[in-house]
C-alpha positions as a printed NumPy array, in Angstrom:
array([[ -4.404,   7.681,  -3.111],
       [ -7.375,   5.54 ,  -4.121],
       [ -7.737,   4.341,  -0.539],
       [ -7.981,   7.903,   0.72 ],
       [-10.42 ,   8.887,  -2.037],
       [-12.655,   5.892,  -1.268],
       [-12.601,   6.833,   2.428],
       [-13.666,  10.392,   1.514],
       [-16.457,   9.16 ,  -0.773],
       [-17.719,   6.745,   1.895],
       [-17.77 ,   9.536,   4.497],
       [-19.561,  11.949,   2.147],
       [-22.232,   9.366,   1.308],
       [-22.631,   7.964,   4.818],
       [-21.373,   4.539,   3.778],
       [-19.957,   2.136,   6.32 ],
       [-17.009,   0.38 ,   4.584],
       [-13.532,   0.994,   5.965],
       [-11.044,   1.98 ,   3.258],
       [ -7.443,   1.569,   4.415],
       [ -4.047,   0.871,   2.894],
       [ -0.985,  -1.047,   4.034],
       [  2.445,  -2.2  ,   2.936],
       [  4.521,  -5.15 ,   4.165],
       [  7.855,  -3.355,   4.37 ],
       [ 10.92 ,  -5.257,   3.207],
       [  9.659,  -8.774,   3.68 ],
       [ 11.753, -11.78 ,   2.701],
       [  9.737, -13.138,  -0.204],
       [ 10.561, -13.705,  -3.84 ],
       [  8.969, -10.372,  -4.82 ],
       [ 12.178,  -8.377,  -4.427],
       [ 14.187, -10.817,  -6.503],
       [ 11.558, -11.715,  -9.097],
       [ 10.374,  -8.148,  -9.709],
       [  9.164,  -7.21 , -13.159],
       [ 11.138, -10.074, -14.731],
       [  9.065, -12.594, -12.719],
       [ 12.264, -14.434, -11.846],
       [ 13.572, -14.86 , -15.413],
       [ 16.745, -12.821, -14.737],
       [ 18.688, -15.386, -12.694],
       [ 21.954, -13.389, -12.486],
       [ 20.299, -10.348, -10.909],
       [ 18.292, -12.614,  -8.624],
       [ 21.352, -14.44 ,  -7.328],
       [ 23.185, -11.147,  -6.722],
       [ 20.248,  -9.702,  -4.803],
       [ 19.916, -12.828,  -2.683],
       [ 23.591, -12.86 ,  -1.769],
       [ 24.004,  -9.256,  -0.621],
       [ 21.721,  -6.729,   0.996],
       [ 22.327,  -4.059,   3.598],
       [ 18.641,  -3.383,   4.19 ],
       [ 16.88 ,  -4.806,   7.221],
       [ 14.25 ,  -7.389,   6.332],
       [ 11.604,  -9.44 ,   8.08 ],
       [  9.808, -12.761,   7.74 ],
       [  6.571, -12.953,   5.701],
       [  4.5  , -13.48 ,   8.863],
       [  5.623, -10.108,  10.229],
       [  5.198,  -8.493,   6.818],
       [  1.564,  -9.625,   6.77 ],
       [  0.76 ,  -7.882,  10.065],
       [  0.176,  -4.361,   8.658],
       [ -2.168,  -5.778,   6.01 ],
       [ -4.15 ,  -7.696,   8.62 ],
       [ -4.231,  -4.628,  10.865],
       [ -5.58 ,  -2.435,   8.056],
       [ -8.22 ,  -5.009,   7.156],
       [ -9.443,  -6.167,  10.541],
       [ -8.191,  -4.194,  13.55 ],
       [-10.718,  -1.903,  15.271],
       [ -7.925,   0.686,  15.608],
       [ -7.607,   1.132,  11.829],
       [ -9.101,   4.434,  10.668],
       [-10.691,   5.407,   7.328],
       [ -7.988,   6.531,   4.91 ],
       [ -5.292,   5.155,   7.223],
       [ -2.045,   3.751,   5.857],
       [ -0.085,   1.164,   7.837],
       [  3.29 ,  -0.527,   7.621],
       [  6.259,  -1.553,   9.723],
       [  7.176,   1.066,  12.309],
       [ 10.834,   0.087,  12.738],
       [ 14.032,   0.935,  10.877],
       [ 13.386,   2.957,   7.707],
       [  9.743,   1.808,   7.748],
       [ 10.983,  -1.532,   6.388],
       [ 10.686,  -3.783,   9.442],
       [  9.087,  -3.836,  12.86 ],
       [  5.711,  -3.804,  14.522],
       [  2.746,  -2.314,  12.705],
       [  2.365,   1.454,  12.925],
       [  0.841,   4.274,  10.895],
       [  3.028,   4.682,   7.803],
       [  4.113,   7.955,   6.222],
       [  1.682,   9.117,   3.559],
       [  3.271,  10.941,   0.638],
       [  2.48 ,  14.615,   0.139],
       [  0.754,  13.808,  -3.174],
       [ -1.578,  11.316,  -1.476],
       [ -2.544,  13.986,   1.062],
       [ -3.889,  16.157,  -1.788],
       [ -7.658,  15.492,  -2.106],
       [ -7.737,  17.029,  -5.606],
       [ -4.98 ,  14.693,  -6.842],
       [ -6.788,  11.725,  -5.286],
       [-10.045,  12.721,  -7.019],
       [ -8.245,  13.068, -10.384],
       [ -6.705,   9.609, -10.01 ],
       [-10.103,   8.159,  -9.064],
       [-11.743,   9.782, -12.116],
       [ -8.975,   8.469, -14.366],
       [ -9.359,   4.954, -12.943],
       [-13.12 ,   5.112, -13.567],
       [-12.568,   6.283, -17.138],
       [ -9.926,   3.641, -17.913],
       [-11.836,   0.733, -16.371],
       [-15.294,   1.801, -17.512],
       [-16.529,   1.206, -13.963],
       [-17.847,   3.94 , -11.719],
       [-19.75 ,   4.435,  -8.525],
       [-23.429,   5.345,  -8.798],
       [-24.145,   9.047,  -8.526],
       [-24.654,  10.328,  -5.001],
       [-28.278,  10.602,  -3.961],
       [-29.039,  13.909,  -2.276]])
């Protein structure tokens, strides 16, 4: 949502930065097993490592959507990228499904305003 809002602000103000988003899909790293416990829950971690029915991919393939969003000339402002294969979890990079909420410019603007308020950091006012 913040990516899309930044893309809208950049377009409104004539700025040049490219604001995109990406996700790695289900990539075989320790993030799925460590989770919020940061790896302290060894029983859950060993169970997750031993059984999964979800397709997964190597970290190198999981990094591709992030690299695409950051550096590929085909990436578009406000674009969201991820694996284009089974369940959006694995496969070559493709545009990823954007949630209905993230397609709502008013919701994106509210989240942006809340982030500015909570962090105490905001963009300078637009010059007309």
